[in-house]
CSV table of C-alpha atoms in Angstrom, one decimal:
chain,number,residue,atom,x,y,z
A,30,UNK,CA,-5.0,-4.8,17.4
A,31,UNK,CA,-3.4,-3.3,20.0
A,32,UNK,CA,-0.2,-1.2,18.5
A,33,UNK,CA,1.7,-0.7,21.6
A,34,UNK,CA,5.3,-2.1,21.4
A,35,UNK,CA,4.5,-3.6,17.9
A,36,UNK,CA,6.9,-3.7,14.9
A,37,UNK,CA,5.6,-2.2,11.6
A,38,UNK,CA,7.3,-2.2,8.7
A,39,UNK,CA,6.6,0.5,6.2
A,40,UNK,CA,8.2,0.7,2.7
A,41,UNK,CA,8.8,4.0,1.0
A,42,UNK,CA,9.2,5.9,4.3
A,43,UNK,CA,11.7,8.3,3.8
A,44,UNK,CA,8.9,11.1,2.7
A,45,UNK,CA,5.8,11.7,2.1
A,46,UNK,CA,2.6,9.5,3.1
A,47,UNK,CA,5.3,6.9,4.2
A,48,UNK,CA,6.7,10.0,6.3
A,49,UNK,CA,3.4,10.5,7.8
A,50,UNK,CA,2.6,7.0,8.3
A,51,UNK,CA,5.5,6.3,10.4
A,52,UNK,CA,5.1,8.9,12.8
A,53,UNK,CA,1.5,8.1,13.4
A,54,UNK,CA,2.5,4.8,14.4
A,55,UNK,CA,4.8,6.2,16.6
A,56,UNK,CA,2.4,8.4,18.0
A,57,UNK,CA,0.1,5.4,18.7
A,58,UNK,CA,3.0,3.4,20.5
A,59,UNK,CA,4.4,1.4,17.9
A,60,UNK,CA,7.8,0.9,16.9
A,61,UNK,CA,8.6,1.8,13.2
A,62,UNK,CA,11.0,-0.1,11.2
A,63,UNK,CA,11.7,1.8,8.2
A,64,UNK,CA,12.3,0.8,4.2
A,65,UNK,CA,13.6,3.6,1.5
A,66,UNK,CA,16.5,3.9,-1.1
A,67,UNK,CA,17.0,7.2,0.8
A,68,UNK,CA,19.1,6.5,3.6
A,69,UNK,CA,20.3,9.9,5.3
A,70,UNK,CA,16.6,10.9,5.2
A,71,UNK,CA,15.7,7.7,6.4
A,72,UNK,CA,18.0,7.0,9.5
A,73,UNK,CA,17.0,11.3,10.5
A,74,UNK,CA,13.3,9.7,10.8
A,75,UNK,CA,13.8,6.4,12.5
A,76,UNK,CA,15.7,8.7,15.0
A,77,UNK,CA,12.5,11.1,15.4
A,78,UNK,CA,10.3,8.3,15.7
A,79,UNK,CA,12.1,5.6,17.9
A,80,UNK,CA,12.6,3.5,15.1
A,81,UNK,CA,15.0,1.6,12.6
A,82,UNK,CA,16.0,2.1,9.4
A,83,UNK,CA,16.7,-0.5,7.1
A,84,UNK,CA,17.9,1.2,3.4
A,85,UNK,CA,16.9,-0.8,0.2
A,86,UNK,CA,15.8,-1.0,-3.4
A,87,UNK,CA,12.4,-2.2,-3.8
A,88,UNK,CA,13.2,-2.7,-7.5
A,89,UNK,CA,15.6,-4.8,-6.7
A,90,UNK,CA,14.3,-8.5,-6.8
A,91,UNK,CA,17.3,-10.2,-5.3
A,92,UNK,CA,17.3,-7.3,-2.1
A,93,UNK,CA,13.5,-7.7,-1.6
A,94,UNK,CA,13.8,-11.6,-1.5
A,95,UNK,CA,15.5,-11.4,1.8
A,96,UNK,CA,14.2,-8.4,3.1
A,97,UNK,CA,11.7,-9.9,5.5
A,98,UNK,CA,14.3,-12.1,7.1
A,99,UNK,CA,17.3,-9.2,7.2
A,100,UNK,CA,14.9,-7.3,9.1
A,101,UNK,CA,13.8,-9.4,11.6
A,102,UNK,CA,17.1,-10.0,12.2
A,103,UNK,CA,18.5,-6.8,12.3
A,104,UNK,CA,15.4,-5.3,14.6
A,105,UNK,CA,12.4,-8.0,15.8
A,106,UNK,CA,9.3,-9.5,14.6
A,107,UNK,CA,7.4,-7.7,12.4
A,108,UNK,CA,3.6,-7.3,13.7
A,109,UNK,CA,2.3,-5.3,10.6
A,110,UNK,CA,3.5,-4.8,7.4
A,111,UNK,CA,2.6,-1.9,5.1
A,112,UNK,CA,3.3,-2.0,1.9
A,113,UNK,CA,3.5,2.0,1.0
A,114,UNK,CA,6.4,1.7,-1.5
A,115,UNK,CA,5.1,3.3,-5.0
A,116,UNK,CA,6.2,5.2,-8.4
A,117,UNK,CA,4.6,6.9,-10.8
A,118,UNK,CA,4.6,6.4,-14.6
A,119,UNK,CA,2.9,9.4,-16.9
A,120,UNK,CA,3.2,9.2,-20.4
A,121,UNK,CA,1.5,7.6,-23.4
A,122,UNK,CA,2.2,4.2,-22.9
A,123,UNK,CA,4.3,3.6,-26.2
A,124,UNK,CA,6.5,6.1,-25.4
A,125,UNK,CA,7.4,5.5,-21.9
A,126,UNK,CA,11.2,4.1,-21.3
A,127,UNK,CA,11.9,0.7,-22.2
A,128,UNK,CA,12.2,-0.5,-18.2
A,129,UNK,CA,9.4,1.2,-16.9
A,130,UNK,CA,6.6,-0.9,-17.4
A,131,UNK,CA,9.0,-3.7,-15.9
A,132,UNK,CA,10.4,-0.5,-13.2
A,133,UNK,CA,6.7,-0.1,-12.0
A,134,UNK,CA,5.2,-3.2,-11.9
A,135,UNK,CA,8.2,-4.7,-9.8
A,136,UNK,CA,8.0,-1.8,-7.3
A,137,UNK,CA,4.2,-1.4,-7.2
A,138,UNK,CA,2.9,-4.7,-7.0
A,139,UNK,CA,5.8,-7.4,-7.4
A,140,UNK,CA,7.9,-6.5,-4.3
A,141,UNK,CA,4.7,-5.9,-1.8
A,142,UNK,CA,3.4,-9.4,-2.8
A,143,UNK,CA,6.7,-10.7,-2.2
A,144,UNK,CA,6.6,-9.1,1.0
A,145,UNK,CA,3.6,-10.5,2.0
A,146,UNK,CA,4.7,-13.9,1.0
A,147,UNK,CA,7.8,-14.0,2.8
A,148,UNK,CA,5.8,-12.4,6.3
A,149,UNK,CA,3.0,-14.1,6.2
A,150,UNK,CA,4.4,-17.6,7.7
A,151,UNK,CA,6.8,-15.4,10.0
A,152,UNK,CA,3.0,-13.7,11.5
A,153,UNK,CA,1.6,-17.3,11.8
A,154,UNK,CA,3.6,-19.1,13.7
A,155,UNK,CA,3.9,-16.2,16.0
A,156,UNK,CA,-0.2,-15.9,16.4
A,157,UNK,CA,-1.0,-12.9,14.3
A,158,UNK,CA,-0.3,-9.8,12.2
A,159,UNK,CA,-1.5,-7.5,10.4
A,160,UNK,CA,-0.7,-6.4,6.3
A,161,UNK,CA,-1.8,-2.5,4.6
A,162,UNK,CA,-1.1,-2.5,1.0
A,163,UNK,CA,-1.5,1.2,0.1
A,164,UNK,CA,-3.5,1.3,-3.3
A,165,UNK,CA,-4.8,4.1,-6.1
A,166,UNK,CA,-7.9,5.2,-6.9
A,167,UNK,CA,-5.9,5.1,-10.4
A,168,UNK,CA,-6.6,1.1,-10.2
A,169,UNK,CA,-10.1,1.3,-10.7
A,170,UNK,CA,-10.6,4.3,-12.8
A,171,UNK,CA,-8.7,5.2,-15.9
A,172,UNK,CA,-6.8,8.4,-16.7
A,173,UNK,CA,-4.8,9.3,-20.3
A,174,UNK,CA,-1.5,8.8,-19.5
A,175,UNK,CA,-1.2,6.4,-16.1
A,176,UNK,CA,-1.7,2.8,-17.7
A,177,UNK,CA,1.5,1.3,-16.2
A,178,UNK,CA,0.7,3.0,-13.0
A,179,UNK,CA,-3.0,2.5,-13.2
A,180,UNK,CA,-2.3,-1.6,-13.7
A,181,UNK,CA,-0.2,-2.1,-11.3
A,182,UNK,CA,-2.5,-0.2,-8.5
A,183,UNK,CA,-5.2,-2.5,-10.3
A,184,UNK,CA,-3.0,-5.6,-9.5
A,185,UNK,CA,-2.2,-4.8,-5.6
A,186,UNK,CA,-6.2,-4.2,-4.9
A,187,UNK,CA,-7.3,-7.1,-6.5
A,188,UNK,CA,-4.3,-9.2,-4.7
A,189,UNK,CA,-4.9,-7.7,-1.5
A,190,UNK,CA,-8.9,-9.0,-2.0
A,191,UNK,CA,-7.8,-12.5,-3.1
A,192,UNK,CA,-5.2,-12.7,-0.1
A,193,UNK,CA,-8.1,-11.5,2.1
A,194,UNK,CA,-10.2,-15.1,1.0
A,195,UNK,CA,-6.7,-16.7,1.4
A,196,UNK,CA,-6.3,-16.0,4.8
A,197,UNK,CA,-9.7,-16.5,6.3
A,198,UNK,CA,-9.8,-17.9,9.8
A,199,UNK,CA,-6.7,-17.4,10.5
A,200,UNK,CA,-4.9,-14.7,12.5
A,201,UNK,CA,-3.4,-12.3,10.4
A,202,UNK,CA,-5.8,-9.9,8.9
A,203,UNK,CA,-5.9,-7.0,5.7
A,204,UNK,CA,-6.6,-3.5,4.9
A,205,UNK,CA,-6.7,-1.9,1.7
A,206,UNK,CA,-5.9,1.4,1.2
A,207,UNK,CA,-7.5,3.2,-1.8
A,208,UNK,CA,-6.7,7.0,-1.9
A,209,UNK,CA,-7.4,9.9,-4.7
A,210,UNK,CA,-5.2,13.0,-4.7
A,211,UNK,CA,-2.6,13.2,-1.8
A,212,UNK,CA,-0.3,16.5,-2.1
A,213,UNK,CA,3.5,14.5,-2.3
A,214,UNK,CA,5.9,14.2,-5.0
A,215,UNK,CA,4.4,11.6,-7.0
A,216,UNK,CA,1.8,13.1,-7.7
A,217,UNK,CA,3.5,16.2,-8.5
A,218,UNK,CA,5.4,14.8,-11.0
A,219,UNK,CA,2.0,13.1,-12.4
A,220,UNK,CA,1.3,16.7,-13.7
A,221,UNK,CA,4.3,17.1,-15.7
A,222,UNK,CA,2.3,15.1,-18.7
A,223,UNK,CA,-0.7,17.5,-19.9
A,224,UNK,CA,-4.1,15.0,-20.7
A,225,UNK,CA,-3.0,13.3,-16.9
A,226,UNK,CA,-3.1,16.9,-15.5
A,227,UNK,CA,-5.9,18.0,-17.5
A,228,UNK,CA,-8.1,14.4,-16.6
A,229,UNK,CA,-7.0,15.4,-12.9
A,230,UNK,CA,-8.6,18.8,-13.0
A,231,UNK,CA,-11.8,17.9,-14.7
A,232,UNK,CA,-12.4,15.2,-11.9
A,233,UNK,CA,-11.8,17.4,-9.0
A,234,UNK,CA,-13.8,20.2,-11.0
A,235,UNK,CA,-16.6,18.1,-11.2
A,236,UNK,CA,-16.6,17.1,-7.5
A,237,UNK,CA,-15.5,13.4,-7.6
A,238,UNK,CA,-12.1,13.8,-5.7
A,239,UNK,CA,-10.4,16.7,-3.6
A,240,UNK,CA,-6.6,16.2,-1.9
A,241,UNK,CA,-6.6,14.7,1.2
A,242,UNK,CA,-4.0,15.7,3.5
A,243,UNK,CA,-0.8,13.0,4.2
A,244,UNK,CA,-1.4,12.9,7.7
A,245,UNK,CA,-5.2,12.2,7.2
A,246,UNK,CA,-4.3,9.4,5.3
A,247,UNK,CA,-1.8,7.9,8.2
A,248,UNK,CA,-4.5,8.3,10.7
A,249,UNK,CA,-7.2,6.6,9.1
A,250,UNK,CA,-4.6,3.6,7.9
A,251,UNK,CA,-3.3,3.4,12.2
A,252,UNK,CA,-7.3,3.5,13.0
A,253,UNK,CA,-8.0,1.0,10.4
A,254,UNK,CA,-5.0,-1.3,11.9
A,255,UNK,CA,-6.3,-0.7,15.7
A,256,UNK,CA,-9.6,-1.9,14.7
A,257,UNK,CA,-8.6,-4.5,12.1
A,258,UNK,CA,-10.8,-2.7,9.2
A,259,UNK,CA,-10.6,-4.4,5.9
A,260,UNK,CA,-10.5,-0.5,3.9
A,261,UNK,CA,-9.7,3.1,3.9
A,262,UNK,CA,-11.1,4.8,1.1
A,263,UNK,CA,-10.3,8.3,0.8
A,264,UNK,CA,-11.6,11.2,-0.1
A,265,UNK,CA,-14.9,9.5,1.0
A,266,UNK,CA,-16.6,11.4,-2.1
A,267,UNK,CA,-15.0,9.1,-4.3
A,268,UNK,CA,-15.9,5.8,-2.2
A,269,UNK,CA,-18.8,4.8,-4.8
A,270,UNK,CA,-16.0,4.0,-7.2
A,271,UNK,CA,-14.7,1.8,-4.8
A,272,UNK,CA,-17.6,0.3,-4.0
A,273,UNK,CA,-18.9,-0.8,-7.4
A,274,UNK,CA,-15.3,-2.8,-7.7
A,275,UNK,CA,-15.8,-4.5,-3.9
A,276,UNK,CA,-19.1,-5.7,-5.0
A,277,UNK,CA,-18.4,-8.7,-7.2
A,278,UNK,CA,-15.7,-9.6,-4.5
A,279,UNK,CA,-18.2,-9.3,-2.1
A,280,UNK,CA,-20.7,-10.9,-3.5
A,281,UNK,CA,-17.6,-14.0,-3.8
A,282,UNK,CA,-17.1,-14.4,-0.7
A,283,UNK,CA,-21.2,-14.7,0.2
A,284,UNK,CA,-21.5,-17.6,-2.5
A,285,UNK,CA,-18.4,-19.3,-1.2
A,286,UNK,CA,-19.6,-19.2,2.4
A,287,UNK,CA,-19.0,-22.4,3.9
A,288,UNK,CA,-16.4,-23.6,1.5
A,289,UNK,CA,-12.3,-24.6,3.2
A,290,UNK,CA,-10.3,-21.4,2.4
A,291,UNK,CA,-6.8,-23.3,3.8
A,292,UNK,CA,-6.3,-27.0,2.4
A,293,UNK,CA,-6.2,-29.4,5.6
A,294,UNK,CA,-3.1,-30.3,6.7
């Protein structure tokens, strides 16, 4: 795809990978239109970048059901969607707050699908687009103390997959994004809870993950747009991880060869 003069909307932008993300896009001549509670921090970067900001809560069902349209009004089409947007959970699961397991899921998995529902059509009738849901390597392996978090990773990979066989043939296109440690405030807070830190060090002791810098990650996501890649696994040490999860889905879509994936009209 070429990204020149094309609208993305990224979620969770005021900091961090969404931070990074943004400016990359910038970089490669497209035109950010930016989603965070945070909205000093987030109007300062749409400034930097050339882009817009458009402040709300992503755990707030009724503001995410007409955030698709609000923006489109308030900036353009939207060309690609990435669905950054994410919060931690670390605790034993019984004793986590009462809202959190309903907290987590809405913001890790509920609002990006809603997201996609609500673009989707818009991307269609206008010939294309393209979605990034930004996913965990928490969703396919299992640590003490991240099950909330873990599950709802679990559920955005396996809906960005199914939405992949959903949308085949037609225009608009996926990438999913599975990343191990990045260096942000999420996953700083991840260490507050001692097994999660402790299951964190023996992984990266033993050689299966090592941080990956932010703005690695939002150059391999803008690369994986340009060329319409279906994933960006990263660090690339811990791909095999990935890879044993892809293989059922892979081995899907090679059965189902041949079979309608959109009913006729």
């Amino acid at each position: 795809m070429q990204l020149q003069g094309r609208r993305v909307l990224i979620t969770g932008a005021s900091r961090g990978i969404g931070e990074a993300l943004a400016r990359a896009f910038a970089d490669a001549g497209a035109v950010p239109a930016l989603v965070a509670r945070s909205e000093d921090s987030l109007r300062s970067l749409a400034s930097a970048t050339g882009g817009t900001a458009h402040p709300a809560d992503l755990a707030d069902a009724t503001q995410v059901a007409e955030l698709i349209e609000r923006i489109e009004n308030e900036a353009g089409p939207i060309d690609i969607l990435v669905n950054n947007a994410g919060i931690e959970s670390t605790a034993a699961f019984a004793d986590a707050p009462a809202d959190e397991l309903r907290r987590v899921t809405e913001v890790n998995y509920l609002a990006p699908a809603e997201l996609c529902r609500q673009a989707i059509p818009r991307m269609l009738r206008r010939g294309g687009g393209h979605i990034v849901n930004i996913s965990s390597l928490a969703g396919i392996v299992v640590f003490p103390g991240l099950v909330t978090y873990s599950a709802s990773k679990a559920a955005l990979s396996h809906f960005t997959a199914g939405l992949r066989a959903d949308l085949r043939g037609l225009p608009v296109k996926t990438t999913l994004v599975e990343l191990g440690p990045v260096p942000t405030e999420l996953l700083a807070r991840a260490d507050n809870y001692e097994p999660t830190a402790r299951s964190f060090q023996r992984i990266e002791r033993l050689g299966f993950a090592v941080d990956t810098p932010r703005e690695t990650v939002a150059l391999g996501v803008v690369d994986a747009v340009r060329r319409q890649r279906r994933h960006v696994r990263l660090p690339r040490r811990s791909m095999p991880f990935s890879l044993l999860v892809e293989a059922p889905r892979r081995l899907t879509e090679v059965l189902l060869s041949g079979v309608p994936h959109q009913a006729k009209s």
